[in-house]
PDB file of C-alpha atoms in Angstrom:
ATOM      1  CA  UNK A   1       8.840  32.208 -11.227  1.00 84.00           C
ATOM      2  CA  UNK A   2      11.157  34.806 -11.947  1.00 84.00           C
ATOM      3  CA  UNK A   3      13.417  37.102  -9.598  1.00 81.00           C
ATOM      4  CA  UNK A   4      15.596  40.316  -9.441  1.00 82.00           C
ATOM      5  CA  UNK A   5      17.577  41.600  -6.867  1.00 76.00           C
ATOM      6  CA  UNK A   6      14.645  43.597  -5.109  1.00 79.00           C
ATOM      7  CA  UNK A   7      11.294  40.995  -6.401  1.00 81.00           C
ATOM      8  CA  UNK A   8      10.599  37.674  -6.610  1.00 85.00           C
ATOM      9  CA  UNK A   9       7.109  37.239  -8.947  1.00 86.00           C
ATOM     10  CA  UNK A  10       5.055  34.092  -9.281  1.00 84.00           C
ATOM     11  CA  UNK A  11       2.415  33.300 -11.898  1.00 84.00           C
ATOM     12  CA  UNK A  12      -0.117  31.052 -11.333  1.00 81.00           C
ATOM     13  CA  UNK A  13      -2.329  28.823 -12.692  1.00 82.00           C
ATOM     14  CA  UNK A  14      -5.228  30.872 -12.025  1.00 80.00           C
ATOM     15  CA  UNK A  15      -3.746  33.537 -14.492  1.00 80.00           C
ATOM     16  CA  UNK A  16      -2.516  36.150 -11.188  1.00 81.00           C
ATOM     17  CA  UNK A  17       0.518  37.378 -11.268  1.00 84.00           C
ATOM     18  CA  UNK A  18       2.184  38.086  -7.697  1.00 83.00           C
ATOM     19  CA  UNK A  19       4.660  40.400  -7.274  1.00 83.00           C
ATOM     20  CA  UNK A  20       6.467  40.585  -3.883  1.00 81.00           C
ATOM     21  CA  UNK A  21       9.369  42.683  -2.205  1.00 79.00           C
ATOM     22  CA  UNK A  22      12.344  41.335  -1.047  1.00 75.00           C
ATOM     23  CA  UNK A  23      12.794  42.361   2.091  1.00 69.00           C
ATOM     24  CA  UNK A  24      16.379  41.506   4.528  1.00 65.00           C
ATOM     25  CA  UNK A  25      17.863  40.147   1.790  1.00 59.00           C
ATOM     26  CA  UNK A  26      15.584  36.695   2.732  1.00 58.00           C
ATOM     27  CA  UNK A  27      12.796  35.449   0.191  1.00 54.00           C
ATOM     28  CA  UNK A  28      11.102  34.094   3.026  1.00 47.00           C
ATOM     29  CA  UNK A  29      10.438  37.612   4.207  1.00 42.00           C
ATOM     30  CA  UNK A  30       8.052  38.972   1.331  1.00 48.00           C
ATOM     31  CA  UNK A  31       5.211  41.270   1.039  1.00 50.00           C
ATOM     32  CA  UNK A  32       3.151  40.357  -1.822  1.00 58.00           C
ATOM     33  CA  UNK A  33       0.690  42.522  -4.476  1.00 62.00           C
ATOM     34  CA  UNK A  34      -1.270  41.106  -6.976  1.00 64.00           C
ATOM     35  CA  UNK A  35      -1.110  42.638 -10.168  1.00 65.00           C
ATOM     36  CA  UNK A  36      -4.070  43.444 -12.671  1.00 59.00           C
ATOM     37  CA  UNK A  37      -4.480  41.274 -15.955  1.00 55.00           C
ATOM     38  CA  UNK A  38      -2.992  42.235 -19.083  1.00 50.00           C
ATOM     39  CA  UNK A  39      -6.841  42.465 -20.419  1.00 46.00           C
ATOM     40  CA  UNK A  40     -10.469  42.311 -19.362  1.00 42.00           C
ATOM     41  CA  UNK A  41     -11.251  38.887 -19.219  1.00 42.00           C
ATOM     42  CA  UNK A  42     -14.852  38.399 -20.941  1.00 42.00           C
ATOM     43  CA  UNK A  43     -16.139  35.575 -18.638  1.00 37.00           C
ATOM     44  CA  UNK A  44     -14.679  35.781 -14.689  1.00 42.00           C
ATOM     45  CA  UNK A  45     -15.080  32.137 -14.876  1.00 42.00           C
ATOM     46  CA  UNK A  46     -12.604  31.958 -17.342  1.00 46.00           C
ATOM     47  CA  UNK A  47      -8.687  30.689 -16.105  1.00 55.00           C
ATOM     48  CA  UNK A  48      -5.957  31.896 -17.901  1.00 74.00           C
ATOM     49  CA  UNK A  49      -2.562  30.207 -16.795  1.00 83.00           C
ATOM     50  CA  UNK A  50       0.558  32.194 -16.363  1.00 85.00           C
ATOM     51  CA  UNK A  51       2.763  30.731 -19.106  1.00 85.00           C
ATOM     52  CA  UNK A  52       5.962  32.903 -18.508  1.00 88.00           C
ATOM     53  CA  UNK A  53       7.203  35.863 -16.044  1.00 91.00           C
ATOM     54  CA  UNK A  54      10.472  38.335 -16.717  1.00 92.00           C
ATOM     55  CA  UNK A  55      12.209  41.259 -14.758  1.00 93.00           C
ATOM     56  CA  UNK A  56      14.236  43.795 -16.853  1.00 92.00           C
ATOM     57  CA  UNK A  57      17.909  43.982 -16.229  1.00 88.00           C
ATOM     58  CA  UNK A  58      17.375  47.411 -14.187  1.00 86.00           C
ATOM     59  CA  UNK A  59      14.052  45.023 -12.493  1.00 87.00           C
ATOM     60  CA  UNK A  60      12.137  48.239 -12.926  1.00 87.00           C
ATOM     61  CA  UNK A  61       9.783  46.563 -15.177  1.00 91.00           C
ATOM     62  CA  UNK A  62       7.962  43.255 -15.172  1.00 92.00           C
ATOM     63  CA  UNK A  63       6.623  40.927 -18.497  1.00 91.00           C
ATOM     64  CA  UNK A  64       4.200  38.463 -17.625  1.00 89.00           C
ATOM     65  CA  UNK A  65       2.460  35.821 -20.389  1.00 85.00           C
ATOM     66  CA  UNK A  66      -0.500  34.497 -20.638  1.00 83.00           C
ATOM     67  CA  UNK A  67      -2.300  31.122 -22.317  1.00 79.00           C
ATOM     68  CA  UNK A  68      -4.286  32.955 -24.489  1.00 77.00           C
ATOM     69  CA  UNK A  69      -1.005  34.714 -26.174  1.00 77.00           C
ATOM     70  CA  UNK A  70      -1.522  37.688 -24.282  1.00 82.00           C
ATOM     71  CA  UNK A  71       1.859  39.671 -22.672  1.00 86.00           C
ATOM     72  CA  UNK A  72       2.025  42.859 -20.542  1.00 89.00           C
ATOM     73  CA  UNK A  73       4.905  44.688 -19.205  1.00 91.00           C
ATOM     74  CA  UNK A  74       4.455  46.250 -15.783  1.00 89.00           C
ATOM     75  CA  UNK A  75       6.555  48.898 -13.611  1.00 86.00           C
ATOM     76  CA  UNK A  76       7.412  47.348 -10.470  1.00 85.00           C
ATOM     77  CA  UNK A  77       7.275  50.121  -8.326  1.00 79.00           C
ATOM     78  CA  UNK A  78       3.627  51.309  -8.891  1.00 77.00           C
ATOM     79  CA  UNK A  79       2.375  47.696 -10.778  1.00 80.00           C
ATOM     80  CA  UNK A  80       1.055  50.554 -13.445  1.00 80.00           C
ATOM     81  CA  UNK A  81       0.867  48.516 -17.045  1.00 84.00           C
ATOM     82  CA  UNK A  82       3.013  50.103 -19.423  1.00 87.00           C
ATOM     83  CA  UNK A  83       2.692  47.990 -22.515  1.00 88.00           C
ATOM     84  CA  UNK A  84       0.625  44.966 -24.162  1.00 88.00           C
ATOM     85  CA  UNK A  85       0.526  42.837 -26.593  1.00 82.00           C
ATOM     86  CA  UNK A  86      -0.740  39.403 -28.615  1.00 77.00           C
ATOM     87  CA  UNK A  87       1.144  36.231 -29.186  1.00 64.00           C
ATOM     88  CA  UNK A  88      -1.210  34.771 -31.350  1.00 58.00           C
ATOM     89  CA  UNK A  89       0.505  33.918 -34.632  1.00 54.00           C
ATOM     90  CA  UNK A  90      -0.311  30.159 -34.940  1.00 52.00           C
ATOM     91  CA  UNK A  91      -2.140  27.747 -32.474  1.00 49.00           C
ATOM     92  CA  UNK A  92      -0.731  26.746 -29.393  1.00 50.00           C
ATOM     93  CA  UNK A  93       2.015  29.191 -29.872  1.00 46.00           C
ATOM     94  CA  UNK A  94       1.804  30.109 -25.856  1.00 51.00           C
ATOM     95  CA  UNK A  95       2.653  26.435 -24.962  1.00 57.00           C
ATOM     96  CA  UNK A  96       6.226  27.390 -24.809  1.00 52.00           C
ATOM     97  CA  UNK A  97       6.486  31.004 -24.418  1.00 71.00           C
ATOM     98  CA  UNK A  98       9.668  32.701 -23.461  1.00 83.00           C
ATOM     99  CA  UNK A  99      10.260  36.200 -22.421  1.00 90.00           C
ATOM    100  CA  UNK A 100      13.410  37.971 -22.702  1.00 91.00           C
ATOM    101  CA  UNK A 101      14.703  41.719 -22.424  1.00 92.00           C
ATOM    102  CA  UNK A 102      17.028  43.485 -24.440  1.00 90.00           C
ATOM    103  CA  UNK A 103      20.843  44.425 -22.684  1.00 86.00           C
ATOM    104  CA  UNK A 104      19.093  48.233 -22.361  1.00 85.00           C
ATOM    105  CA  UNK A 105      15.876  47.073 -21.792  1.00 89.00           C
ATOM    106  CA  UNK A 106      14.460  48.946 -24.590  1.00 89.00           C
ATOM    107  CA  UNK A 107      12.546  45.770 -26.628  1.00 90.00           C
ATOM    108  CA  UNK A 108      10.878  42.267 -25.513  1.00 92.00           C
ATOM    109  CA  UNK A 109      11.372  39.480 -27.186  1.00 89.00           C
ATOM    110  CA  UNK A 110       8.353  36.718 -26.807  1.00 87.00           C
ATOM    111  CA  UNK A 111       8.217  33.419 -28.720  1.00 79.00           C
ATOM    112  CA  UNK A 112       8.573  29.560 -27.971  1.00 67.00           C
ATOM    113  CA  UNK A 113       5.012  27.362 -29.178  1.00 61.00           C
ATOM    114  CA  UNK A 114       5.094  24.775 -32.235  1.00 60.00           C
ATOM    115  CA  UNK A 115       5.311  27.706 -35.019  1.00 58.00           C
ATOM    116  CA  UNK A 116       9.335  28.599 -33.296  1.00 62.00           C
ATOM    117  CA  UNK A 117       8.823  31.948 -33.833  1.00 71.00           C
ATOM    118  CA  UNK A 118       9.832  35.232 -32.063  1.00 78.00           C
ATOM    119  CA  UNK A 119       8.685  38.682 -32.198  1.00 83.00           C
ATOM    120  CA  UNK A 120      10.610  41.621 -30.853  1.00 87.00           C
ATOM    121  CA  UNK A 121       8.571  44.401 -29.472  1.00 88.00           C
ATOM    122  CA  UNK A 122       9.827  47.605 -28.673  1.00 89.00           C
ATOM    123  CA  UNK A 123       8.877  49.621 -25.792  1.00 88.00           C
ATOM    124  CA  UNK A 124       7.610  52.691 -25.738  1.00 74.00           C
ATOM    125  CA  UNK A 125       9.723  55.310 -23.906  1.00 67.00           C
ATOM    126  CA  UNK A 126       8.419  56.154 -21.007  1.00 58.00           C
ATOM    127  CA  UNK A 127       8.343  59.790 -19.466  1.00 57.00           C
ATOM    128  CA  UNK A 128      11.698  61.086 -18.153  1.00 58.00           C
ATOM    129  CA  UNK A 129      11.623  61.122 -14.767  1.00 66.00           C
ATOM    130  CA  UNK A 130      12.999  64.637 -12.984  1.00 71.00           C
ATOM    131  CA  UNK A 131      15.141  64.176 -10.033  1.00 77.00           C
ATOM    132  CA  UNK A 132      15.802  66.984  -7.343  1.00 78.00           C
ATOM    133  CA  UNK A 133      17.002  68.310  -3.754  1.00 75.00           C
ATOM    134  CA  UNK A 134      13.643  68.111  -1.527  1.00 73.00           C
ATOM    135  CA  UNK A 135      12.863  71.532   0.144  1.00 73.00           C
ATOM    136  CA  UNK A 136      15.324  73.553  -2.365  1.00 72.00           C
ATOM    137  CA  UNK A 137      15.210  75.401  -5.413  1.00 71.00           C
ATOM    138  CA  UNK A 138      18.921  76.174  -5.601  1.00 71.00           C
ATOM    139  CA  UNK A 139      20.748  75.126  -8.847  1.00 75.00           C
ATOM    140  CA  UNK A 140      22.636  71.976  -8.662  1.00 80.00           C
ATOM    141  CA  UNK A 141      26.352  72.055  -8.986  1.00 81.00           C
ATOM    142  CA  UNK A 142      26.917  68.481 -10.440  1.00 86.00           C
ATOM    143  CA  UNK A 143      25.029  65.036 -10.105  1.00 88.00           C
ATOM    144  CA  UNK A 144      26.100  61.440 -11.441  1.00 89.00           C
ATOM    145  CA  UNK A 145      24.110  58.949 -12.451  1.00 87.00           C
ATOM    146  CA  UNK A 146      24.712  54.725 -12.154  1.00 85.00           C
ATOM    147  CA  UNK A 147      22.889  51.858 -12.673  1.00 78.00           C
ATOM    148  CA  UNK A 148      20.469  52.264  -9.453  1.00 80.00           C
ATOM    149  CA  UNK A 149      21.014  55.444  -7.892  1.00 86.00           C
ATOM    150  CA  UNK A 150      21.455  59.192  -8.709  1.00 90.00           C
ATOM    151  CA  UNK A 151      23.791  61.758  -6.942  1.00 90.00           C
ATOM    152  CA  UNK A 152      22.993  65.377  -6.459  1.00 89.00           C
ATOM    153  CA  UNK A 153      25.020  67.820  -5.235  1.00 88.00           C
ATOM    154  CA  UNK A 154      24.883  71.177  -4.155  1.00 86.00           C
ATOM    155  CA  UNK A 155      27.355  73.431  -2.108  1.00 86.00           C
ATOM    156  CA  UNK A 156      28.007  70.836   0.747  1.00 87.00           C
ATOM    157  CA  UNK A 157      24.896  68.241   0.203  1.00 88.00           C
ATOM    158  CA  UNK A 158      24.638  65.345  -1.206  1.00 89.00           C
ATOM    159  CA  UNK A 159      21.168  63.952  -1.904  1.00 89.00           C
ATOM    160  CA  UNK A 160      21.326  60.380  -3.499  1.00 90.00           C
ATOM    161  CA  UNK A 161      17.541  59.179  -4.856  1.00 87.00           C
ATOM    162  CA  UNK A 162      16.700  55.258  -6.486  1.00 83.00           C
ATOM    163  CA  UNK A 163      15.583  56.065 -10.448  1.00 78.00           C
ATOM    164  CA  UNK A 164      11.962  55.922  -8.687  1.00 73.00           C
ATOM    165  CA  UNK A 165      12.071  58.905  -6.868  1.00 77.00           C
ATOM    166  CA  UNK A 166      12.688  57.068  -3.256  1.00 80.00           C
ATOM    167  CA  UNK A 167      15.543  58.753  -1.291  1.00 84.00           C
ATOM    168  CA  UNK A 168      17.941  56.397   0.022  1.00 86.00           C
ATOM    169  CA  UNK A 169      20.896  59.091   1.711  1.00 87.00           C
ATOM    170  CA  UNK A 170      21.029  63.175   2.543  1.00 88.00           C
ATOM    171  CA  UNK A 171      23.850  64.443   3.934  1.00 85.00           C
ATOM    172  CA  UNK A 172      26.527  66.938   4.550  1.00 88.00           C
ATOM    173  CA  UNK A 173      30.272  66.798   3.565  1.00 88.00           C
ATOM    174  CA  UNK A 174      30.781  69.515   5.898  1.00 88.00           C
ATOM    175  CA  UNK A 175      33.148  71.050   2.801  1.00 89.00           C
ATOM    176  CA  UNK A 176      31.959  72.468  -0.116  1.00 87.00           C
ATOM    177  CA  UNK A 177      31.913  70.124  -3.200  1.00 89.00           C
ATOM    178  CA  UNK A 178      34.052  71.749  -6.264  1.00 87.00           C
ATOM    179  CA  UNK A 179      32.032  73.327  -8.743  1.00 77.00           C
ATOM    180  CA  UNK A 180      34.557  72.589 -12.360  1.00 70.00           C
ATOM    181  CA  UNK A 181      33.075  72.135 -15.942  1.00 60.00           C
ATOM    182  CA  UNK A 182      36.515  70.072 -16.502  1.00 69.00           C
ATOM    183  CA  UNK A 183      36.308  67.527 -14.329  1.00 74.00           C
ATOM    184  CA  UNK A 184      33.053  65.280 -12.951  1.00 80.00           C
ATOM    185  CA  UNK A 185      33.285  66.163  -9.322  1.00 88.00           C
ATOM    186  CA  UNK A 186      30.652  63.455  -8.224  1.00 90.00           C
ATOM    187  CA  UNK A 187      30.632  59.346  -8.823  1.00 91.00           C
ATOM    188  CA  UNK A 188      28.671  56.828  -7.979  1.00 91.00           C
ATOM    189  CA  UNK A 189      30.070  53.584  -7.856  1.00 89.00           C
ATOM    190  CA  UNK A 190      28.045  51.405 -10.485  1.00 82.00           C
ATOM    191  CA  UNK A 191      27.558  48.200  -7.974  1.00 73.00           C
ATOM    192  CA  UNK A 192      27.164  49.182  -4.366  1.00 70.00           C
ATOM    193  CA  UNK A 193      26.377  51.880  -2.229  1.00 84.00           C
ATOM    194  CA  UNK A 194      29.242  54.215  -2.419  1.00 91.00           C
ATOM    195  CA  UNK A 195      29.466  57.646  -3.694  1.00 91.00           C
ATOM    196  CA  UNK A 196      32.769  59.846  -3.936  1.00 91.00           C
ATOM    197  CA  UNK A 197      33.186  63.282  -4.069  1.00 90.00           C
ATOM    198  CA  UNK A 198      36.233  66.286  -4.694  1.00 92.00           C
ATOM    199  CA  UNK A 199      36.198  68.622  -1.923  1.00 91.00           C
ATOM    200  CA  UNK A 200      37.386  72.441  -2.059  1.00 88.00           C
ATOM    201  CA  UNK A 201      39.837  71.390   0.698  1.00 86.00           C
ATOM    202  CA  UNK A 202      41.656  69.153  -2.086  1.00 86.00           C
ATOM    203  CA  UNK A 203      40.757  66.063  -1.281  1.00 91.00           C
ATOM    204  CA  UNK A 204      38.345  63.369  -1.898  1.00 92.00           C
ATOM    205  CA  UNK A 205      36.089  61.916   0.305  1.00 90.00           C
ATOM    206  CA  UNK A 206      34.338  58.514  -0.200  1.00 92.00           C
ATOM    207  CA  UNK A 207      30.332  58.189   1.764  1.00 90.00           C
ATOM    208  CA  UNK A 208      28.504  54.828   2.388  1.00 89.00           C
ATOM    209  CA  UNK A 209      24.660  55.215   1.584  1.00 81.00           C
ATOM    210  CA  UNK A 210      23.271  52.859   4.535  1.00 71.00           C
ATOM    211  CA  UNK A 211      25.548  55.293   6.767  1.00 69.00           C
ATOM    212  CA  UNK A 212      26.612  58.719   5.769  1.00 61.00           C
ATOM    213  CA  UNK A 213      29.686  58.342   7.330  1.00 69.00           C
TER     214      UNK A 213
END
């Protein structure tokens, strides 16, 4: 079992890996999907156990284990596989298998077994993803990036947008939002759901997410 602050996945005995969606802030309210294997299995009759599960610090990605030695790394948003590989270095390695992300999230660590050994994997960089005003084609003035969320601004609006695309707040300061290359009129604050902004009126104004207010 593993959990971030949006999933909780279980692996099974069966070798499925369940993925579900936090939902109220109560685990008890889930919606679960089951993931793909990390490989065709030769035999269906063939069981697998889930040895080990992992969300990335940012929980956009998901490693999962397997008893053969196998590991995959999934996105969590679209369950698409984005990496695999073998654990297979000496027998019975999987019998302990541990999976751990890197601080950026950029390599996977996988060992544990009777050999003690780990292997470091780094992951592939994954296309950039664009980010942009629905419905407009006018150039942004500034945007600001955190942890979760991304900020763009233009003239008055404020569009803020999860790193997967999904729009969480659009709305308008009712004031046109500076426009300086000497100063970052934008922030998002890096743990919540806050972003500020610099107003021509010389001021700065402060916006909840859950209500643009």
């Amino acid at each position: 079992v593993a959990a971030c602050e949006k999933h909780v996945c279980v692996g099974a005995a069966d070798g499925s890996v369940n993925l579900h969606k936090i939902v109220g802030g109560a685990v008890k309210n889930v919606q679960g999907r089951r993931i793909p294997l990390a490989y065709p299995m030769e035999s269906q009759q063939l069981k697998t156990e889930v040895t080990a599960v992992s969300f990335s610090h940012s929980g956009d990605m998901l490693a999962a284990a397997w008893a053969t030695g196998e590991v995959a790394v999934y996105d969590t948003s679209s369950t698409a596989r984005l990496a695999r590989f073998s654990q297979d270095d000496c027998s019975g390695a999987w019998d302990m298998l541990v999976l751990a992300f890197s601080a950026d999230d950029s390599r996977l660590a996988v060992g544990g077994g009777f050999c003690a050994t780990v292997a470091v994997h780094r992951l592939a960089a994954q296309r950039p993803r664009r980010f942009a005003i629905p419905g407009s084609n006018d150039q942004l003035s500034s945007a600001a990036v955190s942890a979760r969320h991304v900020a763009l601004v233009y003239g008055s609006r404020i569009v803020v947008q999860r790193h997967d695309g999904a729009e969480v707040a659009d709305f308008d300061t009712g004031d046109p939002i500076i426009s300086s290359s000497q100063i970052s009129p934008v922030k998002l604050r890096p743990k919540g759901e806050h972003v500020a902004v610099v107003l021509n009126v010389k001021a700065v104004a402060v916006y909840s997410f859950e209500v643009p207010k």
